[in-house]
Coordinates of C-alpha atoms and ligand atoms in Angstrom, one line a residue:
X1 CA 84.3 110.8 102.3
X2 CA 86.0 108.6 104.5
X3 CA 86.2 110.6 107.7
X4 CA 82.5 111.3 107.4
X5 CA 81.4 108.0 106.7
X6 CA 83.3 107.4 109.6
X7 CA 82.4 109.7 112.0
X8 CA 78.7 108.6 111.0
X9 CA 79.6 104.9 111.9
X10 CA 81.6 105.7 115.1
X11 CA 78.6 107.9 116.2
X12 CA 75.9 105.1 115.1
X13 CA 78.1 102.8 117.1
X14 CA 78.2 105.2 120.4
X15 CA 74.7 105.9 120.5
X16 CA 73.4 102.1 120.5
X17 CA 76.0 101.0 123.1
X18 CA 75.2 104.1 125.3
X19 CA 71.4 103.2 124.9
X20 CA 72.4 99.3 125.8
X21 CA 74.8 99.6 128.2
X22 CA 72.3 102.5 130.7
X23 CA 69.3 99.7 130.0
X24 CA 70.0 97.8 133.1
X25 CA 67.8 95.0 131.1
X26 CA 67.3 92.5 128.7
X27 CA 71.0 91.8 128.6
X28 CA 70.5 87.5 129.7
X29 CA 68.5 84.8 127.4
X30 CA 69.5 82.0 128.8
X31 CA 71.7 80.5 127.3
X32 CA 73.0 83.4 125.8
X33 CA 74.2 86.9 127.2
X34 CA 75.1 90.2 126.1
X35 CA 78.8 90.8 125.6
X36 CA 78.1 94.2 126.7
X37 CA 77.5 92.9 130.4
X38 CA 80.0 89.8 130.7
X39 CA 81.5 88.9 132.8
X40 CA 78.6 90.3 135.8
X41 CA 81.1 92.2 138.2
X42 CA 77.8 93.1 140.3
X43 CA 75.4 91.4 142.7
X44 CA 72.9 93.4 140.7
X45 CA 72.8 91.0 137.5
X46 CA 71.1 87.9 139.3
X47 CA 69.5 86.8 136.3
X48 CA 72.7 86.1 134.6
X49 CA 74.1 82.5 134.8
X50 CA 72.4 81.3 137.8
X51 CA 74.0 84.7 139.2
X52 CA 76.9 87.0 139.2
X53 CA 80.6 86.0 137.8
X54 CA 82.4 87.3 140.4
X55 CA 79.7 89.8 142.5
X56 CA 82.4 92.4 143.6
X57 CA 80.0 95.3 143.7
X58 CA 77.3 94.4 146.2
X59 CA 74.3 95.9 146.5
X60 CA 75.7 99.1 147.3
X61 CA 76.1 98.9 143.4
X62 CA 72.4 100.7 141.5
X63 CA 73.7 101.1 138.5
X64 CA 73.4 98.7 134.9
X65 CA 76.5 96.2 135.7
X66 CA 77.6 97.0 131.7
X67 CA 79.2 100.6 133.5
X68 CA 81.9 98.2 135.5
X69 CA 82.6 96.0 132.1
X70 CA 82.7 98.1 129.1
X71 CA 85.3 100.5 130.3
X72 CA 88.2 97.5 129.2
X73 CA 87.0 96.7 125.6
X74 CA 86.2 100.7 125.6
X75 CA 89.6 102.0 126.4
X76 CA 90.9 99.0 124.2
X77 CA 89.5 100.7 121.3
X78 CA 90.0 104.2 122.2
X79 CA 93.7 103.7 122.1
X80 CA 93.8 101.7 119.5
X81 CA 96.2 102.5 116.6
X82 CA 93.7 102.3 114.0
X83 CA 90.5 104.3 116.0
X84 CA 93.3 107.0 116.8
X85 CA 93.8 107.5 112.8
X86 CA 89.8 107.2 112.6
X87 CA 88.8 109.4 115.1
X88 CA 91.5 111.4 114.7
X89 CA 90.8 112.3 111.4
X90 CA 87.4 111.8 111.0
X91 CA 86.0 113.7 114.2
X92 CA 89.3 116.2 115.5
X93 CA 90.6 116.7 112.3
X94 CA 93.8 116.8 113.6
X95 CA 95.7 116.0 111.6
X96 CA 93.0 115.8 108.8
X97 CA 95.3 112.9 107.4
X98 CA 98.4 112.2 105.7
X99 CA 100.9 114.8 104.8
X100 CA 98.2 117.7 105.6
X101 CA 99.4 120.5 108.0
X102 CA 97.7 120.7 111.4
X103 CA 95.8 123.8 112.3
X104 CA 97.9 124.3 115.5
X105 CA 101.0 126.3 115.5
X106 CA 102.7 123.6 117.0
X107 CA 102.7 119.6 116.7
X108 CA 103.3 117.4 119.8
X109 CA 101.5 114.6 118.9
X110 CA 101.4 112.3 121.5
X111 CA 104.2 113.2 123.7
X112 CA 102.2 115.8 126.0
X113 CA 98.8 115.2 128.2
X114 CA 96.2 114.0 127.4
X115 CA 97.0 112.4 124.7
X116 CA 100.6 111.0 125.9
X117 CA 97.7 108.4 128.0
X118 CA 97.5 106.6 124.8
X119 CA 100.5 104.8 125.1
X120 CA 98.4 102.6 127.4
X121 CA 97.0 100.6 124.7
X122 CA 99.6 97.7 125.7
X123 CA 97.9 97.3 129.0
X124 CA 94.5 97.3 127.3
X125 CA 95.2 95.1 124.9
X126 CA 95.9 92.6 128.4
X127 CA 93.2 93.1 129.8
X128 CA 91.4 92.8 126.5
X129 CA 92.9 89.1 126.6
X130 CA 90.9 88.3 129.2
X131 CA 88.2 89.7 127.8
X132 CA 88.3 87.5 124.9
X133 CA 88.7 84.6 126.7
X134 CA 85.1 85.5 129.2
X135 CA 83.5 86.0 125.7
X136 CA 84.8 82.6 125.0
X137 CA 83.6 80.9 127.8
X138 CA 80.2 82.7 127.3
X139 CA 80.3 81.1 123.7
X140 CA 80.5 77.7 124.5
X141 CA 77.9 77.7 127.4
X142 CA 75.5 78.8 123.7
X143 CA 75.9 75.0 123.3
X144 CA 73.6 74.4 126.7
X145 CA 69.5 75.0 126.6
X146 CA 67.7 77.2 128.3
X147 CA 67.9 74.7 131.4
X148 CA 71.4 74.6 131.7
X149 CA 71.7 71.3 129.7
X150 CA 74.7 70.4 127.5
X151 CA 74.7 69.2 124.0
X152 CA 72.3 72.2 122.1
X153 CA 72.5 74.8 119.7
X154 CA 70.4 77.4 118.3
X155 CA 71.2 80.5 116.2
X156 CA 72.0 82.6 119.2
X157 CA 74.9 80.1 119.6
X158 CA 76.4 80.7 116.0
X159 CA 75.7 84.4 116.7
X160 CA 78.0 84.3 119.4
X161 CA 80.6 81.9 118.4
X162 CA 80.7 84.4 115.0
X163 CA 80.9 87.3 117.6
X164 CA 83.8 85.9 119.7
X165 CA 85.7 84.6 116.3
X166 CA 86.2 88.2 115.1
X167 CA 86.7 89.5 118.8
X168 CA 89.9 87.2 119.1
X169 CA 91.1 88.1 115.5
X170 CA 91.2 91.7 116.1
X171 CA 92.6 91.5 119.3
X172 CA 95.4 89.0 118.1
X173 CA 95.7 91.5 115.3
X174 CA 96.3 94.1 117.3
X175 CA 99.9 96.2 116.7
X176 CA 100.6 95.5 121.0
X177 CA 100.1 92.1 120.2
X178 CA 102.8 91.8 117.4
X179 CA 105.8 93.8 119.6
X180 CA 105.0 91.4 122.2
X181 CA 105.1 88.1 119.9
X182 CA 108.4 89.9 117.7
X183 CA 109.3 92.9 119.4
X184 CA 113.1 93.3 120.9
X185 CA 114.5 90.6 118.9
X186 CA 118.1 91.2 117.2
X187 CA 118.2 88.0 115.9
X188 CA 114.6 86.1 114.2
X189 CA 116.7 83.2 112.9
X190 CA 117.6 82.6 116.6
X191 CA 113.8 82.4 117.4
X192 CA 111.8 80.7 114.7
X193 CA 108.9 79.8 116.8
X194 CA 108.1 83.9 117.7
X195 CA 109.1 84.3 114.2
X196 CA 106.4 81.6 112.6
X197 CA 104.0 83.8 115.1
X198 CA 105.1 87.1 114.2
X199 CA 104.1 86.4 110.7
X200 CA 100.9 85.4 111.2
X201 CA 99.8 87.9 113.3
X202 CA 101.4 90.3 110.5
X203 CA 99.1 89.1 108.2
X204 CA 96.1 89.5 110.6
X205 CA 97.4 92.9 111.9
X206 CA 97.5 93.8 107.8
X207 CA 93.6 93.4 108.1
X208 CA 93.2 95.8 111.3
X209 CA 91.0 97.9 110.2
X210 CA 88.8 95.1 108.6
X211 CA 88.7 93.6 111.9
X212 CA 88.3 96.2 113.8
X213 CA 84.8 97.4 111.9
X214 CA 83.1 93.7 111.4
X215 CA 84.2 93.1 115.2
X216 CA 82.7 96.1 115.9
X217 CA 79.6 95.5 114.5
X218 CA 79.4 91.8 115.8
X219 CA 79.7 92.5 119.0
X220 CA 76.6 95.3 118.5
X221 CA 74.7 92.2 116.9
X222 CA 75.4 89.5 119.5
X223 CA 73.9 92.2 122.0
X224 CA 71.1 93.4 119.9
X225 CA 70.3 89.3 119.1
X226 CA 70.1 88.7 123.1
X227 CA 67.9 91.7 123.9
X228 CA 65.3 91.0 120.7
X229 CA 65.6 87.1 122.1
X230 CA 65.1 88.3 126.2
X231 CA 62.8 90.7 125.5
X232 CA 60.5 88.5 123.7
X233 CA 60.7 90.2 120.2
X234 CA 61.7 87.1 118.5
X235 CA 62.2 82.9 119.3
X236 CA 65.3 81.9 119.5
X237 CA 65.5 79.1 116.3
X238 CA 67.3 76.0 118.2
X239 CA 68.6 73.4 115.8
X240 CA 69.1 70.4 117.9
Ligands
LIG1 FE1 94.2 98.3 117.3 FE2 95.8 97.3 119.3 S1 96.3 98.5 117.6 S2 93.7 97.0 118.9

């Protein structure tokens, strides 16, 4: 049951983003936009802000502005240790889990190509700092109205702030992130501080796979909340 349940949830999750991320629209309600398409890397995405982030792909660039974004969070998941076991087991069966033989002849798990590309999570797990921290910025400007002024909140806002809260605990819980806070040490009582850090991001990284599933699915509901808002399908609820 729990490699089909899933590969029915990794699957739900692929389709929607796929659908979302191709749209090209509905992706801005001012205040609020889509994590799916920040920050705006193309001059295509006018709407967004008062404009692009950083408009390195002119207009050369047709395509929806999500395509330049997603691939960061994207290969941040792919590689991570937990969506490895998932998808590993839930979609390649290989291995089908713990202490079951593989159906190849020979094992070289990830020590040959393609899969030996997985060791890049470290570098994703960088980028997805930055990430976080555009998702962050996006959250707070939730506290503007629709006319850029300061001082406001509406549900979108708590949508996003919820979003951005589970973004930074799974990426703070994330394995990379505990080597680089405790990794290489001979000696912890000669570095308390990283050791008072390395224990609480043990306790978060205890919780990965928690975080990695309710992350998951905020960040699907902070975009789904902006496109019902932008498209008109339902009125943003402001409470002051
Ligand atoms: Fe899962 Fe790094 S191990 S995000």
């Amino acid at each position: 049951m729990p490699p089909l349940v899933t590969a029915v949830g990794l699957a739900l999750f692929v389709t929607y983003a796929t659908w979302r991320a191709f749209a090209n629209s509905h992706y801005y309600a001012a205040p609020y936009v889509s994590p799916f398409y920040s920050p705006c890397l193309a001059s295509n995405c006018q709407d967004m802000k008062g404009g692009a982030d950083w408009p390195l792909f002119g207009s050369w660039w047709g395509l929806s502005p999500a395509l330049l974004v997603l691939v960061f969070p994207l290969g941040f998941r792919l590689t991570c240790y937990y969506y490895r076991k998932a998808y590993y087991r839930g979609i390649w069966s290989s291995p089908p889990a713990c202490a079951v033989a593989e159906p190849h002849a020979k094992y070289t798990g990830e020590t040959r190509f393609p899969l030996i590309l997985q060791n890049s999570h470290r570098y994703f797990f960088y980028l997805a700092l930055v990430v976080a921290g555009i998702l962050t910025y996006d959250a707070v400007l939730g506290f503007r109205d629709e006319h850029g002024n300061w001082g406001h909140m509406g549900l979108g806002t708590l949508v996003l702030l919820a979003n951005i809260a589970l973004i930074w605990a799974y990426t703070v819980s994330c394995h990379s992130c505990r080597h680089v806070i405790g990794g290489k040490l001979r000696h912890f009582s000669r570095h308390p501080v990283r050791y008072r850090l390395w224990g609480w991001v043990g306790t978060l990284t205890a919780r990965h796979m928690l975080l990695a599933w309710s992350s998951l699915i905020s960040v699907g509901v902070a975009d789904f909340y902006v496109y019902l808002v932008s498209s008109g399908a339902f009125d943003d609820p402001r409470f002051f």
